[in-house]
Every structure is written in C-alpha cells, then in structure tokens.
XYZ file of C-alpha atoms in Angstrom:
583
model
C 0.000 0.000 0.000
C 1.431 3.509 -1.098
C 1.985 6.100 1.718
C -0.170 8.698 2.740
C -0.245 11.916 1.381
C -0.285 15.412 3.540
C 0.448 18.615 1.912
C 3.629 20.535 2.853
C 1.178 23.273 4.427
C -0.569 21.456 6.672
C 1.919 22.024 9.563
C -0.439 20.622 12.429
C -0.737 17.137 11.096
C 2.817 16.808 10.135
C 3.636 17.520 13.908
C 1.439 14.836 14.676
C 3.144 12.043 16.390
C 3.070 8.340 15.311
C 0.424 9.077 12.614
C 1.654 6.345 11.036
C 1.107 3.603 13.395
C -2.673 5.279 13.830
C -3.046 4.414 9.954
C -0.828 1.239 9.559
C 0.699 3.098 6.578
C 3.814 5.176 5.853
C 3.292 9.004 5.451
C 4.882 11.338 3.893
C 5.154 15.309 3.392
C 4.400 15.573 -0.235
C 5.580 19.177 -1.496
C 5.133 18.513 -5.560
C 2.267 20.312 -7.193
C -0.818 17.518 -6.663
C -0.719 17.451 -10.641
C 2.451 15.510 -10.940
C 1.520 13.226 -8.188
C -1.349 9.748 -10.003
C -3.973 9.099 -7.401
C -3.251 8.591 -3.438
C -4.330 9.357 -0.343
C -4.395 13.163 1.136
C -4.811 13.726 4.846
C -6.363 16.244 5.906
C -7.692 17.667 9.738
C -12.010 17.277 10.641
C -13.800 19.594 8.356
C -10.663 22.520 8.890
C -8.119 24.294 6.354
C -5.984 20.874 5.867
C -9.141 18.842 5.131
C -10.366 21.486 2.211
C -6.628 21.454 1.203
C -6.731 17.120 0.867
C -9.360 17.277 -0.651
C -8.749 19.789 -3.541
C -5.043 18.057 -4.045
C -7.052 14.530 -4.171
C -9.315 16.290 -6.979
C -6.091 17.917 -8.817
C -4.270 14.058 -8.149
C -7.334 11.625 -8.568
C -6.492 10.581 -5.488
C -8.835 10.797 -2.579
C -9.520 12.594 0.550
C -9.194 11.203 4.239
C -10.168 12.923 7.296
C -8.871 12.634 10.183
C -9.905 13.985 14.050
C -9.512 13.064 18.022
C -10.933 10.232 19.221
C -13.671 9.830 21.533
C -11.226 8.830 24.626
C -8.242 11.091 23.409
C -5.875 11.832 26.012
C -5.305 12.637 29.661
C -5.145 16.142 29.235
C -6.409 18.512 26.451
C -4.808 20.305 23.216
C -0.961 20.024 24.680
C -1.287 16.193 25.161
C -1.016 14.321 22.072
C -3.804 12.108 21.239
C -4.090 8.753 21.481
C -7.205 8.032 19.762
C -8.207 8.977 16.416
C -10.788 8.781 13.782
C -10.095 7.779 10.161
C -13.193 9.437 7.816
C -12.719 8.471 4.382
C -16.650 10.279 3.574
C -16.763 13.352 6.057
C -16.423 13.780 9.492
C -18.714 12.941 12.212
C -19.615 16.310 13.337
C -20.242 17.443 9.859
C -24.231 16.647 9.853
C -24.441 18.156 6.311
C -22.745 15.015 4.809
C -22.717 11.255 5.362
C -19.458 9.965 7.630
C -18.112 7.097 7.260
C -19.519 6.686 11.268
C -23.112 8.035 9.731
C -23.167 5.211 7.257
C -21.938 2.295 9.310
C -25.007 3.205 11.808
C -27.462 3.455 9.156
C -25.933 -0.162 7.257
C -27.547 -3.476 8.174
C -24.470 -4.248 10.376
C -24.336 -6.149 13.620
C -21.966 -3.597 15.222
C -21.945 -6.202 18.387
C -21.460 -9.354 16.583
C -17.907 -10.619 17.848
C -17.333 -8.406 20.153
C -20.273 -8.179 22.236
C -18.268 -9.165 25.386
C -15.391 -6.735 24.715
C -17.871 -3.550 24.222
C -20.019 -4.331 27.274
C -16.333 -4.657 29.278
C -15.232 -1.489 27.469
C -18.518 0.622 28.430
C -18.260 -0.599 32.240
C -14.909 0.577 32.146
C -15.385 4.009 31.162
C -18.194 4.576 33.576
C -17.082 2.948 36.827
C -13.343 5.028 36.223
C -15.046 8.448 35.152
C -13.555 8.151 31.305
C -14.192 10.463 29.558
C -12.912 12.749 26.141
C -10.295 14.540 28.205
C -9.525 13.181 31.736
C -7.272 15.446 33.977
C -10.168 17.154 35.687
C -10.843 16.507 39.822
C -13.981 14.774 40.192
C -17.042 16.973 41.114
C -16.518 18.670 44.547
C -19.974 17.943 45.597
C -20.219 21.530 47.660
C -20.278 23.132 44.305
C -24.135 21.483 44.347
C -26.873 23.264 45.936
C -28.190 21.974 49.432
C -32.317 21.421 48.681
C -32.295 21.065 45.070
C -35.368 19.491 44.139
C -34.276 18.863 40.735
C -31.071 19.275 38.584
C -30.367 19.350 35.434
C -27.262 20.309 33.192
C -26.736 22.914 30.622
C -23.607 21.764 28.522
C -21.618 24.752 26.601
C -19.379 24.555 23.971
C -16.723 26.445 22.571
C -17.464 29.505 20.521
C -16.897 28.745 16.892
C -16.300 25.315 16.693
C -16.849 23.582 13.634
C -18.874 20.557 15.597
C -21.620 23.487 15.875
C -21.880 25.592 12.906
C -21.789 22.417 11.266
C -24.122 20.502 13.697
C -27.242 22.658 12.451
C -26.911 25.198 15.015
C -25.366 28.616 16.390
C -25.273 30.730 19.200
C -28.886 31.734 19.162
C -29.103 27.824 19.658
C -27.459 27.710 22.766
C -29.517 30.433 24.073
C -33.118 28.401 22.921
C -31.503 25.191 24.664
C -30.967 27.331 28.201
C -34.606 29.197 27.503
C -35.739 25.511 27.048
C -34.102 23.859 29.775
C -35.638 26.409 32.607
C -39.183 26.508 31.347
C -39.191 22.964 30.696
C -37.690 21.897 34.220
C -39.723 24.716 36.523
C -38.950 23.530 39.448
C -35.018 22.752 38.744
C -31.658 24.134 39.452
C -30.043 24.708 36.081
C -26.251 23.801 35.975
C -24.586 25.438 33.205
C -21.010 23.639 32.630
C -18.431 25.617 30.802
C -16.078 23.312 28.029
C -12.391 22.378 29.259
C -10.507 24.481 27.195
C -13.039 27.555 27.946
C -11.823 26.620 31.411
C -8.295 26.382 30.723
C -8.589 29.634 29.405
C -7.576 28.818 25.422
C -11.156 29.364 24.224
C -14.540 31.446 24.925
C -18.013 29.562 24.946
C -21.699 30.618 24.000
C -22.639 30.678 27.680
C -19.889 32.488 28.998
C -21.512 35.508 29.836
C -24.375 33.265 32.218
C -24.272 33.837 35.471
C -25.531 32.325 38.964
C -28.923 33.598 39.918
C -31.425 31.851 41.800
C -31.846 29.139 39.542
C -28.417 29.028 37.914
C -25.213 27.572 38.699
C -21.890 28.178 36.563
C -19.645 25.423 36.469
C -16.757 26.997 35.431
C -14.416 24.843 37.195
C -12.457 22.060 35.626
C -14.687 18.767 36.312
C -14.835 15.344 35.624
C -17.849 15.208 33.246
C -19.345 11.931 34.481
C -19.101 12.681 38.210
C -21.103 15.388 37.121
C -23.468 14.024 35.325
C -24.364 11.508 37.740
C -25.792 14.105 39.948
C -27.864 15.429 37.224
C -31.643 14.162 36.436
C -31.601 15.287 32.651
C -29.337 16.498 30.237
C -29.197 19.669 27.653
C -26.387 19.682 24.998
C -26.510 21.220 21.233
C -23.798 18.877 19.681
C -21.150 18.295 22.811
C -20.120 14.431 22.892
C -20.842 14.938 26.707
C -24.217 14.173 25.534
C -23.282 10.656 24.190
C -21.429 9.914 27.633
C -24.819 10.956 29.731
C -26.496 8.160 27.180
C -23.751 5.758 28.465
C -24.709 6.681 31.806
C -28.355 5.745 31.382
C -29.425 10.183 31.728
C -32.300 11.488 29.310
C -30.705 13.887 26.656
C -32.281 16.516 24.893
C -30.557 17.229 22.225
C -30.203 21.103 20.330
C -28.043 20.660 17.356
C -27.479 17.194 14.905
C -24.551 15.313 16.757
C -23.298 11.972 15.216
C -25.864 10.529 17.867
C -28.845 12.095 17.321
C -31.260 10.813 15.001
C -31.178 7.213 15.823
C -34.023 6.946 18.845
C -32.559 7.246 22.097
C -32.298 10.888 22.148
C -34.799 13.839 22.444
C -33.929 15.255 19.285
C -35.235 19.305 18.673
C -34.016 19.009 15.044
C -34.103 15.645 12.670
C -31.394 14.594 10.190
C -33.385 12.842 7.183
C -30.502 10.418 6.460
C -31.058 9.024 9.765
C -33.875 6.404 9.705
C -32.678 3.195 12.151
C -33.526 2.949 15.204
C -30.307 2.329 17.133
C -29.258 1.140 20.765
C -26.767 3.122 23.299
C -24.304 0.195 22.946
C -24.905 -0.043 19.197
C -23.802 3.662 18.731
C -20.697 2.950 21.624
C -19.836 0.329 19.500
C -19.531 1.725 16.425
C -18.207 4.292 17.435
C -15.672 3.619 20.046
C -14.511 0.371 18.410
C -15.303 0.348 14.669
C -14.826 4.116 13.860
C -11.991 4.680 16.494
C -8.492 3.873 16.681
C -6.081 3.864 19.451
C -2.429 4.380 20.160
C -0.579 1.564 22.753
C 0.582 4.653 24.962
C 3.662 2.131 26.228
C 4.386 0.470 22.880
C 3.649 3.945 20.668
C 2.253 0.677 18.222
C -1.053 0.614 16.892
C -3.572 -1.017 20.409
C -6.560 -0.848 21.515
C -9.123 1.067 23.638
C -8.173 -0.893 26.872
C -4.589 -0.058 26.313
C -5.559 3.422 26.373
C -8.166 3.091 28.972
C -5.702 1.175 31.276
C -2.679 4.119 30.980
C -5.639 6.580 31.291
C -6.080 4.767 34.845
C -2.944 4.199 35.648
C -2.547 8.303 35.086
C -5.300 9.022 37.619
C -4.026 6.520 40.114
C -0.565 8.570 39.728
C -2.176 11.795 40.201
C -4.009 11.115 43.246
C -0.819 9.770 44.606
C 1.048 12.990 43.626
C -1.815 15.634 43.237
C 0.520 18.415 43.949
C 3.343 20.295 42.638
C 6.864 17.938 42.375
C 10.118 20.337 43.484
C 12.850 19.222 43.257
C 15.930 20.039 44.904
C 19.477 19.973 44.592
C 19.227 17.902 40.926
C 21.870 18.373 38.400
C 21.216 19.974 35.230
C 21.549 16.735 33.085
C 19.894 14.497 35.896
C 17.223 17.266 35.965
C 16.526 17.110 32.213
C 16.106 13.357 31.971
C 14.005 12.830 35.445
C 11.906 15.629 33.807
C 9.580 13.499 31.634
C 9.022 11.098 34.923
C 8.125 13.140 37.694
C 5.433 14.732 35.924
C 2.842 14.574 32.946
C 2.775 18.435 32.988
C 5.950 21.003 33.048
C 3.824 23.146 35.180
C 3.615 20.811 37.783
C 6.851 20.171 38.327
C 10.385 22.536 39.254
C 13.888 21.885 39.706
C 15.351 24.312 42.174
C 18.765 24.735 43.151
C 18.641 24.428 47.408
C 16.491 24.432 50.409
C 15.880 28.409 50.339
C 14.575 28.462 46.683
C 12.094 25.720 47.569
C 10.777 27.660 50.297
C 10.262 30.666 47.873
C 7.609 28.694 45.704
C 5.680 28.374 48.965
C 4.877 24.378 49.023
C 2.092 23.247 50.418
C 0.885 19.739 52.138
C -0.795 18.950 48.641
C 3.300 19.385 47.006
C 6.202 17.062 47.168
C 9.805 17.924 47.897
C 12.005 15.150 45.875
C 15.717 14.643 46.918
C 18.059 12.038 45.442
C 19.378 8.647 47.253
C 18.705 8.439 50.785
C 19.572 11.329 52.828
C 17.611 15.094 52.353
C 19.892 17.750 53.482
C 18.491 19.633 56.888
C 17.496 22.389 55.353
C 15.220 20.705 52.750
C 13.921 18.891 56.095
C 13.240 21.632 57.781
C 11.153 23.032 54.781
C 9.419 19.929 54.515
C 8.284 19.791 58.222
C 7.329 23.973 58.193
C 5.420 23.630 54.942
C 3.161 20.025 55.478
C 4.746 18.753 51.827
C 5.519 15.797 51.772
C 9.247 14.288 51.302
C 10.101 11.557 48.402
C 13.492 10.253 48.033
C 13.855 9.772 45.027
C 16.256 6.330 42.745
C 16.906 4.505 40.171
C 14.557 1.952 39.280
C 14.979 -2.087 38.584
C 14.960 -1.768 34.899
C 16.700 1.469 34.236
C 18.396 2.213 30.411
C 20.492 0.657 27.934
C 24.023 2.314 29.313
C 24.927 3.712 32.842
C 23.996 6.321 34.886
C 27.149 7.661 35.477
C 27.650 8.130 31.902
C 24.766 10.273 32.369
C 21.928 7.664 30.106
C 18.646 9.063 30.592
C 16.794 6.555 33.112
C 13.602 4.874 31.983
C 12.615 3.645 35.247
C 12.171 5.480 38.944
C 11.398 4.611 42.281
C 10.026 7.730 44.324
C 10.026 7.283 48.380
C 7.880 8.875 51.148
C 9.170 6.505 53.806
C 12.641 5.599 53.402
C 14.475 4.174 50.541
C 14.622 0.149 49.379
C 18.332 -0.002 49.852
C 18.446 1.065 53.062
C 17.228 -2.025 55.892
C 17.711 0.870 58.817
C 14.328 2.737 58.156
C 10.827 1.052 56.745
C 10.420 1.817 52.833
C 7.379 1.794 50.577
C 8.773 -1.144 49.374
C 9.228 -2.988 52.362
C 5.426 -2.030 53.453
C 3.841 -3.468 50.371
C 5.776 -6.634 50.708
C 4.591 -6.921 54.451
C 1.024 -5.716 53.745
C -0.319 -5.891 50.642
C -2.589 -8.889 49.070
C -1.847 -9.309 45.334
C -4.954 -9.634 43.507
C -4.613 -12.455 40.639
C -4.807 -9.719 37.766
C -1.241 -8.886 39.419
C 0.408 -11.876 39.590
C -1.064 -12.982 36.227
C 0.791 -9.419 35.440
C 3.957 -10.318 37.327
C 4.067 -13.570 35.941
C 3.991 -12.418 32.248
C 6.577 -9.887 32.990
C 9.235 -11.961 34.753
C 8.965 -14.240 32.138
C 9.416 -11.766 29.758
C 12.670 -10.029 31.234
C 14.136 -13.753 31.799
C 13.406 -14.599 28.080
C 14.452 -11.252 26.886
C 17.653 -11.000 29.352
C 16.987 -7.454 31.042
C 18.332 -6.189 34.509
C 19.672 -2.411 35.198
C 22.058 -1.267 32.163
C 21.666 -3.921 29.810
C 25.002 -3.312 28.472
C 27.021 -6.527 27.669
C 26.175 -9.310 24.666
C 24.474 -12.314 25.623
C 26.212 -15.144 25.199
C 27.359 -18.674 26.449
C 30.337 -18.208 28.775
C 33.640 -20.005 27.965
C 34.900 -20.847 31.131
C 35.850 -24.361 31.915
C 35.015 -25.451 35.606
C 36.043 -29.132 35.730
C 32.679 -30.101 36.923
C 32.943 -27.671 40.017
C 29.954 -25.943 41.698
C 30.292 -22.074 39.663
C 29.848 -18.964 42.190
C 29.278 -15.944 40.790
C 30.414 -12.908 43.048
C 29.467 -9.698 41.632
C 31.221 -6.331 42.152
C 29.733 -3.376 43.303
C 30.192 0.086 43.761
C 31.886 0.096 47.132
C 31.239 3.932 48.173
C 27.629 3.606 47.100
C 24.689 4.105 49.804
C 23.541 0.484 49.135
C 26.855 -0.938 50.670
C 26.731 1.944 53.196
C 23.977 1.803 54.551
C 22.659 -1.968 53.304
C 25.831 -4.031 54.445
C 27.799 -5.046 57.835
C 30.905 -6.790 58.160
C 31.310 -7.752 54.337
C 31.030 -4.270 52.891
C 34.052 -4.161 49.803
C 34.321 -6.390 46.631
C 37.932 -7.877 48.002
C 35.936 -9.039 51.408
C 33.321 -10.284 49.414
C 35.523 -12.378 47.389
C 37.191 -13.660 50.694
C 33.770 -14.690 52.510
C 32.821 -16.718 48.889
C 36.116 -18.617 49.006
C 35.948 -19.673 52.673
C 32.287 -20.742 52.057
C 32.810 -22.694 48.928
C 36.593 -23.476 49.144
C 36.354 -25.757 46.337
C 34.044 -23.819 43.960
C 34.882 -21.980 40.604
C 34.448 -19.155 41.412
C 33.833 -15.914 38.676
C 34.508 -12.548 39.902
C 32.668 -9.720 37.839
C 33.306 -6.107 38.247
C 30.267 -3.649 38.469
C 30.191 -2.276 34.712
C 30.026 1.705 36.385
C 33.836 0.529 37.915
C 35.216 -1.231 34.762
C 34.363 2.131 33.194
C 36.084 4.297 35.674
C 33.285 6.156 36.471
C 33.198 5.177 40.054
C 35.696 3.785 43.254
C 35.621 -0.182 43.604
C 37.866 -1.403 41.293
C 39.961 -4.475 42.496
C 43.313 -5.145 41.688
C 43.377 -7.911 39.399
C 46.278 -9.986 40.952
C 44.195 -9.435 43.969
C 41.139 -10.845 42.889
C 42.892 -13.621 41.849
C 43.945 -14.781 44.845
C 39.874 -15.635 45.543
C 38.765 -15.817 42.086
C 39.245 -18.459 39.331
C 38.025 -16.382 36.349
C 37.341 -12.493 36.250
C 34.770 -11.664 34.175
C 34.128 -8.051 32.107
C 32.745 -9.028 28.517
C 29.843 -10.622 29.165
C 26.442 -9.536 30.839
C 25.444 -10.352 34.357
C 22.485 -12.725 32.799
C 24.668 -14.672 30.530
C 26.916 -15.193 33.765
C 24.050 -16.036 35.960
C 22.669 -18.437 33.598
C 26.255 -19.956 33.695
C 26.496 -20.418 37.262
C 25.550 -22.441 40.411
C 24.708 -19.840 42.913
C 25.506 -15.898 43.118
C 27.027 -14.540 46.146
C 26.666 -10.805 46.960
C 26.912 -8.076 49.031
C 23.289 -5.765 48.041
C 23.635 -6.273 44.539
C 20.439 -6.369 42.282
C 22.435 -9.292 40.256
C 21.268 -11.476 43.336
C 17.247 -10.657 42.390
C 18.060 -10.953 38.901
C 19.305 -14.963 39.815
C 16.087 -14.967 41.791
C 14.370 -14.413 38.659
C-alpha cells in the first residue's frame, strides 16, 4: 500500500506524532504540485483548512480525501497532550451533519456492530463509567459543595466552545445555545439549572456561547475544571446542542435533549429538537458505543507507541489518575543536576507546570509548598534544610532512585533513566528505616490480575535477558570449571549508599571475594566487576592480581544474565544481580 499523502502546508498534522502507526501506513510530506503526483491518499484535519486542502489536491491528483480527528477517549489532558485516539473518515467527518461519515453510514448499514465483540464492548462501556472516562480526563472529580443543598431537581446545561466547527456544522449557532438554556428552565420549573463551561473555555484557550451566564437563583456556573461523568451523575436530565458529553450521559443511562445534529442524534434514544433525514434506524446506546468507540476509532498503545486498543488506552488513562491522586501536587525538586534534571523531567510529571527543579532548600521555600506538594531529593539522605522546609510547609518528602529496569548504558555516563522509584518513607536499599517497598511486601494482598501481570513480565525479562544497564552481549560463557559448583560474586560500587547503609561486616568487593572462598573453598568461582567501575566512572575497582587470589576467572565481557545463567549460585553483598538470579 502507497503512503499517505499530507500537503507541505498542513503544519499541524505533520507535527502529529506516530500518525503512522494510527493508519498502519507510511506518510509522507508531499511538497510537488498535486498534478504531478497519479492518485493517493491526502490527509487532511475534521472539516478545517488541511481537510479542504486534501481534498482539492485529491481532486487535482485523482487521489482521494481522508479525514482525520480526536478520538472519543483522546488523552489525559487537552490540546498540549497528544492524542491517542483517532478517527479515520474516508466520507466526512462525524460532526459534519451536512454530509454522510463514514460513522453516519456504518449506523445506518444493516451491520451487527456487536457481533464478535459483544463481550469486549459491554467490558469497554463498564470501564469508562465505573473510572469516570471520559474525552479529556485530567479534571478533579465533582466537589460535591459546588451542588446546591435542597435542590429538588437538577439538570445540566452543557456549553461549547465559541466557533467550533462541531456546531456551525451541527445545524446550530449561538442563538441555539440560548433556545436550549430558555428551554431547559421553562421545561424543568422547578429545577436548578447547571450550566457547565467546556475544558478548554476553562483552561482559558477558548470562549463559549454561555460564557456571559451567570448564577442567579436558579443558575449555577460550572466553570471549574470537572470530571464530566461525576457530574453528570448528579444530574436528572441532560441539555447539549452537539457536545459528545451528551453521548457519555447516554452511556450513563441520563435522558438527553438534544439542540443541534450530533453523530448521535437521530437514531431513537435521544430527544432530538431538530431531525437529520438520512437518519432512519432505530439504534441502541451500545450499538452507537460500539460503532463508534470500536469500529470508527483507533487507538495508540501509549507504552508500545504501536497501533492497540481502547483498553490499552483506557488502562494508561487509569494508571494516570491513580498517579495523580498519589502525587496531586506540585513535584520540586531540589538539589538535581542539570543533566539528571533534564532526563528525570519526563518522569516526575505529565505536565511542566507541575513540576520545578530548584537549586537548594531556600529556593524551595520561595515557591511556597504546600501539604498537597512534594519535595524530591536524590538517594537516601535530604539535606536539613530541605527537612526543615518539609516539616514547616506540610509537603511531603520523596526520596527519590533509580529503578529495577533502568536504560540501555549507565547512569554515570549520564543515560537518561527509563525507570524510577520515588520514596515517602525511606528508601529500598536502606534495611535501617521502613520503605514503601518494604510495606507493600509486608502488607499488601496481590490480587490475581497482578500476579497474572507479574508472571507475564518476569517471564518476559528472563526470556528477553533485562536487569539495570543492559550493556554486555548475551552469550554462552567459555569458562571451563572441571565439573565444580560455579559462584558468581558480583562487584559493586563500594562507596555507594547500598553498601553503606545496606551491608555489615562484608562491605568491599575484596571481602566479598574472601567470605565466597571460605564458604565454597572448592568452587569456581567468577569474579565480575560492576560495569560503572570497569568504566572508571566510580571507586571499587579491584586489583586484578588481587582478585585472583579468591577468584578463578574475572569476568568483564559478558552480561550479568549470561553469567548467571552460567552459574551455580551468586554470592553478593546488596547487589540487584542477586534478584536478577532470583528471577
């Protein structure tokens, strides 16, 4: 199949990331006039500039036009997160009720949009409305005091943002929003009307039609930032003009009257005030989730970046929230390195404005922390002056590591980590003080979803031969141990806070060495050096003549798995090598 097509002016969509694992297809920036280009497909963005720019090159080429546009569960956050759901039009574009869609026609075909999948889209619907999924889902569920005490009714107004195309071309305007609010008081006497502001009218990038509403004795503005299904599950009835807030009150079993033609209007579970004739079947909530969450939709395997599915998507979107309510504050952190700073960044945070790097104890007082914020210090020990910020201010402390599975390359050689372990007790490494780690271990009950997970995963880094730096080849080792029992001793760094702080009488690679030999005086016995020592990045390096007064074979070439899977039994001080045998 030939590549897609997108014209050299259509900057947004060639910023767009991974748009070819969305489509399955190559893509390419085509800058030729269309005339000297047969046939092919031209991308273009919903019913916008790019999409009237695809289409005329398809008409110049022969080719044809595709449309593209965010999914219906796009992304944690709005326009600055990239999306990770997206529709693929190849007639229109769902919010454009003056011309079929590709979604349009599948609803109105003779097809079973459950057959096959029934299971999956009940799962998938259950899913979204027991976590709160929604379109956009970085919003704090509904603070409940923002409701009225003695309502006898409620019901919720839904604006939009002024001048999007999902309304001028949706049949309506902003004398419709108006009609909708006139209709939603005299229709609901005895109600309070809640009148919810859009996300990005929130976030202050947009204006809506309703903006200039405000609370009176029947009214309520909503113009904080809210979860839309905690909201609407303390409404009785719902008022939209095209917003897909209205298909998500559907989900939720609400009545929706509905102002302006959305892509679910029309088909009989709506109150519809205006009537698409293209629309004729009678269709069920799940029928239009179906078709379009699963056959119209496609989604973006947030960990793989490879084409997935909407559970990948709606387990990250989880895993997000879980995250967040961990950490719902601000992270600062102090005392980090400019290059350690820069690639901890993209962990510590989904959002730059959440996050700081500040050079000492006095600057992180200045940006005022509060118990909701975290103050992050590396390894083990916060200086006093970060503690006594911590204990003025309520934040809380994290220590902050390296995690299990951290790059290909070292730390020291300043490889961005891929993995972190953050800390509000104590740190794993250290057996002085409790840790997170050492609580969950002690406490927690693994469901068998987990250790299904756990399973699949250790077998995976066995099989695959991971552990910290993944630096060395894999390979079969070539030493020759007469039969004898192999010991592998590994090397570690000796001034680092794991031997510190994690070790008693054997604490340096040379007393290691000496403890394996008198335990297992006639073993073979390999020696490797930790990788950051044989690189000279850090203190620990043995003297080999020394070593070899212990050790039969010193090993530097190969990894720590091929040696493990070489050997008897691993003797060690703290290091991780001794989990990674485990495994």
């Amino acid at each position: 199949m030939s590549a897609a097509r997108i014209p050299f002016s259509s900057y947004g969509l060639r910023r767009l990331p991974l748009l070819g694992e969305f489509l399955q297809r190559e893509v390419e920036t085509v800058l030729l006039p269309p005339g000297r280009l047969a046939g092919g497909d031209w991308l273009g963005w919903g019913a916008k500039q790019s999409a009237r720019r695809a289409q005329w090159y398809a008409r110049q080429s022969g080719g044809r036009a595709i449309q593209l546009e965010d999914g219906f569960l796009r992304s944690y956050g709005t326009g600055e997160f990239p999306p990770l759901s997206l529709v693929v039009d190849e007639l229109g574009i769902y919010y454009d009720s003056t011309r079929p869609s590709s979604l349009e026609q599948l609803l109105a075909s003779d097809t079973d949009l459950l057959a096959g999948i029934a299971a999956d889209v009940a799962r998938a619907k259950q899913l979204l409305l027991s976590e709160r999924l929604s379109k956009y889902n970085h919003a704090p569920l509904l603070d409940r005091q923002l409701l009225r005490e003695g309502d006898r009714q409620r019901v919720l107004v839904i604006d939009q943002t002024a001048g999007d195309l999902s309304v001028s071309l949706g049949a309506a305007s902003g004398e419709t929003f108006a009609a909708m609010l006139a209709a939603a008081r005299r229709e609901n006497p005895e109600a309070t009307i809640y009148v919810k502001t859009h996300p990005e009218v929130t976030s202050g990038h947009k204006g809506g039609y309703l903006t200039q509403v405000q609370d009176d004795a029947r009214t309520v503005v909503l113009r904080q930032a809210i979860n839309p299904l905690s909201l609407i599950e303390q409404m009785e009835r719902i008022y939209v003009v095209t917003s897909t807030m209205g298909f998500e009150a559907l989900l939720a079993g609400k009545p929706v009257s509905v102002f302006g033609l959305p892509w679910y209007a029309g088909w009989g579970v709506t109150d519809d005030r205006q009537r698409c004739p293209r629309r004729t079947r009678q269709r069920s909530v799940t029928e239009l989730f179906a078709a379009a969450y699963f056959h119209y939709a496609r989604y973006l395997n947030p960990l793989t970046h490879r084409r997935g599915t909407i559970f990948d998507v709606i387990d990250w979107l989880v895993h997000q929230r879980e995250v967040t309510r961990r950490f719902p504050g601000r992270m600062v952190a102090v005392g980090f390195p400019r290059w350690r700073a820069f690639n901890l960044a993209p962990l510590l945070s989904l959002t730059r404005q959440q996050l700081s790097f500040v050079r000492d104890a006095r600057q992180a007082a200045g940006l005022s922390p509060t118990p909701h914020d975290a103050l992050l210090v590396w390894g083990r020990d916060a200086p006093a002056e970060v503690a006594v910020v911590q204990q003025r201010s309520g934040a809380r402390l994290l220590r902050v590591e390296d995690g299990f599975i951290r790059s290909v390359g070292l730390g020291s050689d300043l490889i961005r980590p891929q993995s972190l372990v953050l800390d509000a007790q104590g740190i794993y490494f250290d057996p002085s003080t409790p840790s997170e780690l050492e609580e969950i271990l002690n406490t927690v009950k693994f469901g068998e979803d987990e250790l299904v997970r756990a399973r699949q995963l250790r077998t995976y880094i066995v099989e695959h031969a991971l552990t910290k730096y993944n630096l060395e080849p894999r390979q079969r080792a070539p030493w020759n141990s007469d039969g004898r029992k192999v010991i592998l001793v590994p090397g570690q760094v000796e001034d680092d806070a794991s031997i510190r702080y994690g070790c008693g009488e054997v604490n340096t690679n040379l007393g290691l060495l000496q403890a394996a030999r008198s335990a297992e005086p006639e073993a073979f016995i390999v020696y490797k050096p930790h990788p950051d020592v044989v690189s000279g990045n850090r203190t620990g390096r043995l003297a080999l003549a020394r070593a070899r007064e212990f050790a039969d074979h010193i090993e530097t070439q190969l990894s720590v798995v091929s040696c493990i899977e070489a050997c008897d039994m691993v003797h060690t001080m703290s290091s991780l090598t001794g989990y990674d045998a485990l495994l």
